[in-house]
Amino acid sequence: MRFGVTVKYYIKTFGCQMNVYDSKRIADMLQNMGYQSVDAPADADLILFNTCHIREKAAEKLFSDLGRMEIIKNERKERGLETIIGVAGCVVQAENEQIATRAPYVNFATGPLTYHRIPEILARIARQKDICVIDTDFPAESKFDFLPENKSVGGCSYLAIQEGCNNFCTYCIVPYTRGVETSRPVDDILQEAKNLVATNTLEINLLGQNVNSYHGEGSDGKEKNLAYLLNKLSEIEGLKRIRYTTSYPADMSDELIACHKNLKKLMPYLHLPLQSGSDKILKAMNRRHTSGQYLEIVEKLKDANPEIGLSSDFIVGFPGETDEDFNATMEMVKKVNYIQAFSFKYSRRAGTPAAVYEHQVEEKIKQQRLKILQDDLFSRQLNFNKECVGKIMPVLFESKGKKTGEIFGRTPYMQTLVAKGGADDINKIKNVIITFGGMNALAGTIKEEA
Ligand code: SAH
Ligand code: SF4
Ligand code: F3S
């Protein structure tokens, strides 16, 4: 890197909210080093991809995107500019050798647990040119102890309270890429939340792969659960909204469900992935619950807060899934009546148990089942959005809209909402009358400050 010139960086993020959070924390580190963010990779001295390995397509796309970065690196070289290309995230942890062989122009690769070492890695690269540093340790230290203060960039902020997962669902790569489940201490989380609120955060979304099994250390040295943490966070003045994601159904304790009744700041929306409605498939997936137990949890949640809306993830075409199993999934969708959900075709991940199961489902059948499921889910989402018309909802406005004079926000149910408004309305919560409910967004008119 050149002395006396501000180093510019570009980060592209793939995958889940954990990766969005990680990218933000990496950006915080780079900014502390005096680096400046740019929107186009061609303008960047440092190009960083934060990657996802959850499905095969995600990983393949990375290599084609990286190929385009090589072209940019070569073009910049012709202009006399040096470019460092880095890869972070889950692909690195799972396939660091592939990165070194398929993309030899990459200068460094770091896993999801070691990105706090990026400043050190960049210093090494500056000293010894043309080396490729690969850091995929599962380190003894916690990255959170080395990151700079997390400051708000808007009214909504993510806060990772846990890392890794011990569930080992038989289709899933995450326990191998993010390691065993560890929970951050309560006081560290409360401090990070207070810092966020002091810098204008109104809503915090607590993150973890299995966030409801949170078991961090309290100030008395004893283990605390998510319900305890939610109660503590609720006491923070200035914090208006709290969410947590993603929850594992078998870990929805009664104490946590009660928070949905008692804590007014907790939003009436919960992402509670079911994956499949068939007990046979749930067992083969190593999910620790049946469809009946899931329905009992849903009932309890609805008793605690009748306004609650649920969302889910589904996988179709898991090995051994028959028409009957798939129909059981459709039945569950009907019974729970999700307001929104994500659905995916099963993707074989090397190293996971299900990748070598017999009776892998044909692509054509996966495709057909996905279409049937998504049509149903989308029509439920549209119905819910239409039912919102005429209601007044508190909306947290986050950004300018595509057209001038328009702004975007989110309702308590995470729906995107468009309204007429200006810069003064952004990062504020306003009561809005809903005037339109479409498939992907609502429209409304701002009434007043909520
Ligand atoms: N920890 C979260 C989800 C992590 S991954 C949870 O357990 O809910 C997000 C979603 O990707 C999963 O819920 C699952 O639906 C999907 N997914 C994970 N592995 C997959 C695979 N091999 N094929 C298809 N979808 C997968
Ligand atoms: Fe993957 Fe299952 Fe853990 Fe979610 S709970 S991250 S699906 S192993
Ligand atoms: Fe992807 Fe890693 Fe998240 S595999 S879904 S980025 S935990």
Coordinates of C-alpha atoms and ligand atoms in Angstrom, one line a residue:
M1 CA 0.0 0.0 0.0
R2 CA 1.2 3.5 -0.8
F3 CA 2.3 5.8 2.0
G4 CA 0.4 9.1 2.4
V5 CA -2.6 8.0 0.4
T6 CA -5.8 6.9 2.0
V7 CA -6.3 3.2 1.4
K8 CA -9.8 2.4 0.0
Y9 CA -11.6 -0.8 0.7
Y10 CA -14.6 -2.6 -0.7
I11 CA -16.4 -5.4 1.1
K12 CA -19.0 -7.7 -0.5
T13 CA -21.1 -9.9 1.9
F14 CA -22.7 -13.2 1.1
G15 CA -24.9 -15.4 3.4
C16 CA -26.6 -14.8 6.7
Q17 CA -27.0 -12.0 9.1
M18 CA -24.0 -13.2 11.1
N19 CA -21.9 -12.5 8.0
V20 CA -23.5 -9.0 7.7
Y21 CA -22.5 -8.4 11.3
D22 CA -19.0 -9.7 10.8
S23 CA -18.5 -7.5 7.7
K24 CA -19.6 -4.5 9.7
R25 CA -17.1 -5.3 12.4
I26 CA -14.3 -5.8 9.8
A27 CA -15.2 -2.4 8.3
D28 CA -15.0 -0.9 11.8
M29 CA -11.4 -2.3 12.1
L30 CA -10.4 -1.0 8.7
Q31 CA -11.9 2.5 9.4
N32 CA -9.9 2.6 12.7
M33 CA -6.8 2.0 10.5
G34 CA -7.8 5.1 8.5
Y35 CA -9.1 3.1 5.5
Q36 CA -12.1 4.5 3.6
S37 CA -15.0 2.6 2.2
V38 CA -15.8 2.7 -1.6
D39 CA -18.8 1.3 -3.5
A40 CA -17.0 -0.1 -6.5
P41 CA -14.3 -2.8 -6.4
A42 CA -12.3 -1.1 -9.2
D43 CA -11.7 1.9 -6.9
A44 CA -10.5 -0.3 -4.0
D45 CA -7.0 -1.0 -2.9
L46 CA -8.4 -3.8 -0.7
I47 CA -11.2 -6.0 -2.0
L48 CA -12.7 -8.4 0.6
F49 CA -15.4 -11.0 0.1
N50 CA -17.1 -12.3 3.2
T51 CA -18.4 -15.7 2.0
C52 CA -21.1 -18.3 2.7
H53 CA -20.9 -22.1 2.3
I54 CA -24.5 -23.1 3.2
R55 CA -25.5 -24.3 -0.3
E56 CA -23.4 -25.5 -3.3
K57 CA -24.5 -22.6 -5.5
A58 CA -23.3 -20.0 -2.9
A59 CA -19.8 -21.4 -3.0
E60 CA -19.7 -21.7 -6.8
K61 CA -20.9 -18.2 -7.3
L62 CA -17.9 -17.0 -5.1
F63 CA -15.4 -18.4 -7.5
S64 CA -17.0 -16.7 -10.5
D65 CA -17.2 -13.4 -8.6
L66 CA -13.6 -13.8 -7.6
G67 CA -12.6 -14.3 -11.2
R68 CA -14.0 -10.9 -12.0
M69 CA -11.9 -9.4 -9.1
E70 CA -8.8 -10.9 -10.7
I71 CA -9.6 -9.0 -13.9
I72 CA -10.0 -5.8 -11.9
K73 CA -6.7 -6.5 -10.1
N74 CA -4.9 -6.9 -13.4
E75 CA -6.5 -3.7 -14.9
R76 CA -5.5 -1.7 -11.8
K77 CA -1.9 -3.1 -12.1
E78 CA -1.7 -1.7 -15.6
R79 CA -2.6 1.7 -14.1
G80 CA 0.2 1.2 -11.5
L81 CA -2.1 0.4 -8.7
E82 CA -1.7 -2.4 -6.2
T83 CA -4.7 -4.5 -5.1
I84 CA -5.0 -6.8 -2.2
I85 CA -7.8 -9.4 -2.5
G86 CA -9.0 -11.1 0.7
V87 CA -11.6 -13.8 1.4
A88 CA -13.3 -14.2 4.8
G89 CA -16.1 -16.3 6.1
C90 CA -17.5 -19.8 5.9
V91 CA -16.1 -20.9 2.5
V92 CA -12.6 -20.2 3.8
Q93 CA -13.1 -22.4 6.9
A94 CA -14.4 -25.3 4.7
E95 CA -12.3 -25.0 1.6
N96 CA -9.1 -23.0 2.2
E97 CA -7.1 -25.3 -0.1
Q98 CA -9.6 -24.8 -3.0
I99 CA -9.2 -21.1 -2.6
A100 CA -5.4 -21.3 -2.8
T101 CA -5.6 -23.5 -5.9
R102 CA -8.6 -22.1 -7.8
A103 CA -7.9 -18.4 -7.0
P104 CA -4.1 -18.1 -6.5
Y105 CA -4.4 -14.3 -6.9
V106 CA -6.0 -14.1 -3.5
N107 CA -3.6 -12.5 -1.0
F108 CA -5.3 -13.7 2.2
A109 CA -8.1 -15.9 3.5
T110 CA -9.4 -15.8 7.0
G111 CA -12.2 -17.9 8.7
P112 CA -15.2 -16.5 10.6
L113 CA -13.4 -16.8 14.0
T114 CA -10.1 -15.2 13.0
Y115 CA -11.1 -12.0 11.2
H116 CA -9.9 -9.8 14.1
R117 CA -6.4 -10.7 12.9
I118 CA -6.9 -8.9 9.5
P119 CA -4.9 -5.8 10.5
E120 CA -1.9 -8.1 11.4
I121 CA -2.3 -10.1 8.2
L122 CA -2.3 -6.8 6.1
A123 CA 0.8 -5.7 7.9
R124 CA 2.5 -9.0 7.0
I125 CA 1.5 -8.7 3.4
A126 CA 2.9 -5.1 3.3
R127 CA 6.2 -6.4 4.6
Q128 CA 6.5 -9.6 2.4
K129 CA 4.9 -9.0 -0.9
D130 CA 3.3 -11.8 -2.9
I131 CA 2.5 -14.1 -0.1
C132 CA -0.8 -15.7 0.5
V133 CA -1.8 -15.8 4.2
I134 CA -4.4 -18.4 5.2
D135 CA -5.7 -18.3 8.8
T136 CA -8.3 -20.9 9.6
D137 CA -7.6 -21.5 13.2
F138 CA -10.3 -22.2 15.7
P139 CA -8.5 -19.8 18.1
A140 CA -8.5 -20.0 21.9
E141 CA -9.1 -16.2 22.1
S142 CA -12.5 -14.7 21.3
K143 CA -12.5 -12.3 18.3
F144 CA -15.0 -10.1 20.2
D145 CA -12.2 -9.2 22.7
F146 CA -10.1 -7.7 19.9
L147 CA -12.7 -5.8 17.9
P148 CA -13.1 -2.0 18.2
E149 CA -16.3 -0.6 19.7
N150 CA -19.4 -1.4 17.7
K151 CA -21.0 1.9 16.7
S152 CA -24.4 2.4 14.9
V153 CA -24.6 3.0 11.2
G154 CA -28.4 3.4 11.4
G155 CA -31.5 2.9 13.6
C156 CA -31.2 -0.9 13.4
S157 CA -28.2 -2.9 14.5
Y158 CA -27.2 -6.5 14.7
L159 CA -25.4 -7.7 17.8
A160 CA -23.9 -11.2 17.8
I161 CA -24.3 -12.8 21.2
Q162 CA -23.2 -16.3 20.3
E163 CA -20.9 -18.0 17.8
G164 CA -21.1 -21.5 16.3
C165 CA -23.5 -24.4 16.7
N166 CA -23.6 -27.8 18.4
N167 CA -26.8 -29.1 16.8
F168 CA -25.2 -30.9 13.9
C169 CA -28.4 -31.0 11.7
T170 CA -27.3 -33.7 9.2
Y171 CA -27.6 -31.4 6.2
C172 CA -25.8 -28.4 7.6
I173 CA -22.2 -27.2 7.2
V174 CA -22.3 -24.4 9.9
P175 CA -21.0 -26.5 12.9
Y176 CA -17.9 -27.2 10.7
T177 CA -17.4 -23.6 9.5
R178 CA -18.2 -21.7 12.7
G179 CA -17.2 -24.3 15.3
V180 CA -18.7 -25.2 18.6
E181 CA -21.3 -23.0 20.2
T182 CA -20.0 -20.3 22.5
S183 CA -21.9 -17.6 24.2
R184 CA -20.5 -14.1 24.9
P185 CA -20.7 -12.9 28.6
V186 CA -23.8 -10.9 29.5
D187 CA -21.8 -7.7 30.5
D188 CA -20.0 -7.6 27.2
I189 CA -23.3 -7.8 25.3
L190 CA -24.9 -5.1 27.5
Q191 CA -21.9 -2.8 27.0
E192 CA -22.1 -3.3 23.2
A193 CA -25.9 -2.7 23.3
K194 CA -25.4 0.5 25.3
N195 CA -22.7 1.7 22.9
L196 CA -25.1 1.1 20.0
V197 CA -27.9 3.0 21.7
A198 CA -25.6 5.9 22.5
T199 CA -24.9 6.2 18.8
N200 CA -28.5 6.2 17.7
T201 CA -29.6 2.6 17.5
L202 CA -33.3 2.2 18.3
E203 CA -33.6 -1.5 17.4
I204 CA -31.2 -4.4 18.2
N205 CA -31.4 -7.8 16.6
L206 CA -29.5 -10.4 18.7
L207 CA -27.8 -12.9 16.5
G208 CA -26.7 -16.5 16.9
Q209 CA -27.1 -19.7 14.9
N210 CA -29.0 -21.2 17.8
V211 CA -29.6 -18.0 19.7
N212 CA -32.2 -19.3 22.1
S213 CA -29.7 -21.8 23.6
Y214 CA -27.7 -18.7 24.7
H215 CA -25.9 -19.5 28.0
G216 CA -23.4 -16.7 28.7
E217 CA -21.8 -15.9 31.9
G218 CA -23.5 -13.3 34.1
S219 CA -21.7 -10.7 36.4
D220 CA -22.1 -13.2 39.3
G221 CA -20.2 -15.8 37.4
K222 CA -23.3 -17.9 36.8
E223 CA -24.7 -19.0 33.5
K224 CA -27.6 -16.9 32.2
N225 CA -30.2 -17.7 29.5
L226 CA -31.7 -15.7 26.7
A227 CA -34.7 -14.7 28.7
Y228 CA -32.5 -13.1 31.3
L229 CA -30.5 -11.3 28.7
L230 CA -33.7 -10.0 27.0
N231 CA -35.0 -8.7 30.4
K232 CA -31.7 -6.9 31.0
L233 CA -31.6 -5.4 27.5
S234 CA -35.2 -4.2 27.9
E235 CA -34.0 -2.0 30.8
I236 CA -31.7 0.0 28.5
E237 CA -33.3 3.5 28.1
G238 CA -33.5 4.6 24.5
L239 CA -33.6 1.1 23.1
K240 CA -37.0 0.8 21.6
R241 CA -37.1 -2.6 19.9
I242 CA -35.5 -6.0 20.4
R243 CA -35.5 -9.1 18.2
Y244 CA -33.5 -12.3 18.3
T245 CA -32.7 -14.8 15.5
T246 CA -32.4 -17.7 14.7
S247 CA -34.2 -19.9 17.2
Y248 CA -34.1 -23.7 17.4
P249 CA -37.6 -25.0 18.2
A250 CA -36.5 -27.5 20.9
D251 CA -34.8 -24.7 22.8
M252 CA -37.9 -22.4 23.1
S253 CA -38.2 -22.5 26.9
D254 CA -41.4 -21.4 28.7
E255 CA -39.3 -18.6 30.3
L256 CA -38.4 -17.4 26.9
I257 CA -41.9 -17.7 25.6
A258 CA -43.1 -15.6 28.6
C259 CA -40.8 -12.7 27.4
H260 CA -43.2 -12.4 24.4
K261 CA -45.9 -11.6 26.9
N262 CA -44.0 -9.5 29.4
L263 CA -41.5 -7.5 27.4
K264 CA -43.1 -4.7 25.3
K265 CA -39.9 -4.0 23.5
L266 CA -39.8 -7.5 22.0
M267 CA -41.2 -7.4 18.5
P268 CA -44.2 -9.7 17.8
Y269 CA -42.3 -11.6 15.1
L270 CA -40.3 -14.8 15.4
H271 CA -38.2 -16.8 12.9
L272 CA -38.6 -20.4 14.1
P273 CA -37.3 -22.7 11.4
L274 CA -39.2 -26.0 11.0
Q275 CA -37.3 -27.4 8.0
S276 CA -39.8 -30.2 7.4
G277 CA -43.3 -31.2 8.6
S278 CA -42.5 -34.9 8.5
D279 CA -41.4 -36.5 11.7
K280 CA -39.4 -39.1 9.8
I281 CA -37.5 -36.4 7.9
L282 CA -37.0 -34.3 11.1
K283 CA -35.5 -37.3 12.7
A284 CA -33.2 -38.0 9.7
M285 CA -32.2 -34.3 9.9
N286 CA -31.3 -34.8 13.6
R287 CA -33.7 -32.0 14.6
R288 CA -34.6 -32.7 18.2
H289 CA -38.4 -32.2 18.0
T290 CA -41.5 -33.5 16.2
S291 CA -44.0 -31.6 14.2
G292 CA -46.5 -32.0 17.2
Q293 CA -44.0 -30.5 19.6
Y294 CA -43.4 -27.6 17.2
L295 CA -47.2 -27.0 17.1
E296 CA -47.3 -27.0 20.9
I297 CA -44.6 -24.3 21.0
V298 CA -46.5 -22.2 18.4
E299 CA -49.7 -22.4 20.5
K300 CA -47.8 -21.3 23.6
L301 CA -46.3 -18.4 21.7
K302 CA -49.7 -17.4 20.4
D303 CA -51.1 -17.6 24.0
A304 CA -48.3 -15.3 25.2
N305 CA -48.8 -12.8 22.4
P306 CA -51.9 -13.3 20.1
E307 CA -50.4 -10.7 17.7
I308 CA -47.3 -12.8 17.0
G309 CA -46.3 -13.6 13.4
L310 CA -44.1 -16.5 12.6
S311 CA -41.6 -17.2 9.9
S312 CA -39.6 -20.3 9.0
D313 CA -37.0 -22.0 6.8
F314 CA -37.8 -25.1 4.9
I315 CA -35.8 -27.6 3.0
V316 CA -37.4 -29.7 0.3
G317 CA -36.0 -32.9 -1.2
F318 CA -34.0 -34.0 1.8
P319 CA -32.7 -37.6 1.1
G320 CA -35.6 -40.0 1.5
E321 CA -38.4 -37.3 1.3
T322 CA -41.5 -38.9 -0.2
D323 CA -44.6 -37.2 -1.5
E324 CA -46.2 -38.1 1.8
D325 CA -43.4 -36.4 3.7
F326 CA -43.7 -33.4 1.5
N327 CA -47.4 -33.2 2.1
A328 CA -46.8 -33.2 5.8
T329 CA -44.7 -30.1 5.3
M330 CA -47.6 -28.5 3.4
E331 CA -50.0 -29.4 6.2
M332 CA -47.8 -27.7 8.8
V333 CA -47.5 -24.6 6.7
K334 CA -51.3 -24.5 6.6
K335 CA -51.6 -25.1 10.4
V336 CA -49.1 -22.5 11.4
N337 CA -50.0 -20.0 8.7
Y338 CA -46.6 -18.4 8.4
I339 CA -46.5 -14.7 7.5
Q340 CA -43.3 -15.2 5.7
A341 CA -40.8 -18.0 5.1
F342 CA -37.6 -19.0 3.2
S343 CA -37.5 -22.3 1.3
F344 CA -34.6 -24.1 -0.3
K345 CA -33.9 -27.2 -2.3
Y346 CA -31.7 -29.6 -0.3
S347 CA -28.0 -29.1 -1.3
R348 CA -25.4 -31.8 -0.6
R349 CA -22.6 -30.5 1.5
A350 CA -19.5 -32.6 1.5
G351 CA -18.5 -33.8 5.0
T352 CA -22.1 -33.6 6.4
P353 CA -23.8 -36.9 7.2
A354 CA -26.8 -36.4 4.8
A355 CA -24.5 -35.9 1.8
V356 CA -23.9 -39.7 1.7
Y357 CA -27.5 -40.8 2.6
E358 CA -29.2 -43.1 0.2
H359 CA -32.3 -42.1 -1.7
Q360 CA -31.1 -38.6 -2.7
V361 CA -34.1 -36.9 -4.4
E362 CA -34.0 -36.1 -8.1
E363 CA -33.5 -32.5 -9.0
K364 CA -36.7 -32.3 -11.0
I365 CA -38.8 -33.4 -8.0
K366 CA -37.0 -31.0 -5.7
Q367 CA -37.8 -28.2 -8.2
Q368 CA -41.5 -29.2 -8.3
R369 CA -41.9 -29.4 -4.6
L370 CA -40.1 -26.1 -4.1
K371 CA -42.5 -24.4 -6.5
I372 CA -45.6 -25.9 -4.8
L373 CA -44.3 -24.8 -1.4
Q374 CA -43.2 -21.3 -2.4
D375 CA -46.5 -20.6 -4.2
D376 CA -48.3 -21.5 -1.0
L377 CA -45.9 -19.5 1.2
F378 CA -46.0 -16.5 -1.1
S379 CA -49.8 -16.4 -1.1
R380 CA -49.9 -16.5 2.7
Q381 CA -47.4 -13.6 2.8
L382 CA -49.5 -11.6 0.4
N383 CA -52.7 -12.3 2.4
F384 CA -51.0 -11.2 5.6
N385 CA -49.7 -8.0 3.9
K386 CA -53.2 -7.2 2.6
E387 CA -54.7 -7.8 6.0
C388 CA -52.4 -5.1 7.3
V389 CA -54.2 -2.4 5.2
G390 CA -56.1 0.0 7.4
K391 CA -54.0 -0.7 10.5
I392 CA -51.6 1.7 12.2
M393 CA -48.1 0.3 12.8
P394 CA -45.0 1.8 14.3
V395 CA -42.4 1.8 11.6
L396 CA -38.7 2.3 12.0
F397 CA -37.5 4.3 8.9
E398 CA -34.0 3.2 7.8
S399 CA -33.2 4.7 4.4
K400 CA -34.2 6.8 1.5
G401 CA -36.3 5.1 -1.1
K402 CA -35.7 4.6 -4.8
K403 CA -37.7 7.6 -5.8
T404 CA -37.1 11.1 -4.4
G405 CA -39.4 12.0 -1.5
E406 CA -39.8 8.3 -0.6
I407 CA -38.3 6.5 2.4
F408 CA -38.1 2.8 3.5
G409 CA -38.7 1.4 6.9
R410 CA -39.6 -1.8 8.7
T411 CA -42.8 -2.7 10.5
P412 CA -42.7 -4.8 13.7
Y413 CA -43.2 -7.8 11.4
M414 CA -40.1 -7.0 9.4
Q415 CA -42.2 -6.1 6.4
T416 CA -40.6 -3.4 4.2
L417 CA -42.7 -0.3 4.1
V418 CA -42.5 2.7 1.7
A419 CA -43.9 6.1 2.7
K420 CA -43.5 9.7 1.6
G421 CA -40.9 11.4 3.8
G422 CA -37.5 13.1 4.1
A423 CA -34.1 12.8 5.7
D424 CA -35.7 14.0 9.0
D425 CA -37.8 10.9 9.3
I426 CA -34.9 8.5 8.9
N427 CA -33.7 6.6 12.0
K428 CA -37.0 7.5 13.7
I429 CA -40.0 5.3 14.6
K430 CA -43.3 6.8 13.3
N431 CA -46.9 5.6 13.4
V432 CA -48.0 4.8 9.9
I433 CA -51.4 4.1 8.5
I434 CA -51.0 1.2 6.1
T435 CA -52.6 2.0 2.7
F436 CA -51.3 -0.8 0.5
G437 CA -50.2 -4.4 1.0
G438 CA -48.2 -6.0 -1.8
M439 CA -46.2 -9.2 -1.9
N440 CA -42.8 -7.7 -1.1
A441 CA -43.7 -4.4 0.5
L442 CA -46.3 -2.3 2.2
A443 CA -47.1 1.4 1.6
G444 CA -48.4 3.8 4.1
T445 CA -48.8 7.4 5.3
I446 CA -46.9 8.8 8.3
K447 CA -49.3 9.9 11.0
E448 CA -47.0 11.0 13.9
E449 CA -43.9 10.2 15.9
A450 CA -44.6 6.9 17.8
Ligands
SAH1 N1 -29.1 -21.9 12.5 C1 -30.2 -21.6 11.7 C2 -30.0 -21.6 10.2 C3 -28.8 -21.6 9.6 S1 -28.7 -21.9 7.9 C4 -31.3 -22.6 12.0 O1 -31.0 -23.7 12.4 O2 -32.4 -22.3 11.8 C5 -30.2 -21.1 7.2 C6 -31.0 -22.1 6.5 O3 -30.4 -22.7 5.4 C7 -31.4 -23.3 7.3 O4 -32.5 -23.0 8.2 C8 -31.8 -24.3 6.3 O5 -33.2 -24.2 5.9 C9 -31.0 -23.9 5.1 N2 -30.0 -24.9 4.8 C10 -28.9 -25.3 5.6 N3 -28.2 -26.2 5.1 C11 -28.8 -26.5 3.9 C12 -28.5 -27.5 2.8 N4 -27.5 -28.3 2.9 N5 -29.3 -27.5 1.8 C13 -30.4 -26.6 1.7 N6 -30.7 -25.7 2.6 C14 -29.9 -25.7 3.7
SF4_2 FE1 -27.2 -25.7 11.0 FE2 -28.9 -26.9 12.5 FE3 -27.0 -25.4 13.6 FE4 -29.0 -24.3 12.3 S1 -29.2 -25.5 14.2 S2 -26.8 -23.8 12.1 S3 -29.4 -25.7 10.6 S4 -26.7 -27.3 12.5
F3S3 FE1 -23.6 -19.0 5.3 FE2 -21.8 -19.2 7.2 FE3 -24.0 -17.9 7.6 S1 -22.3 -20.8 5.8 S2 -25.5 -19.0 6.2 S3 -22.5 -17.4 6.2 S4 -23.0 -19.1 9.1

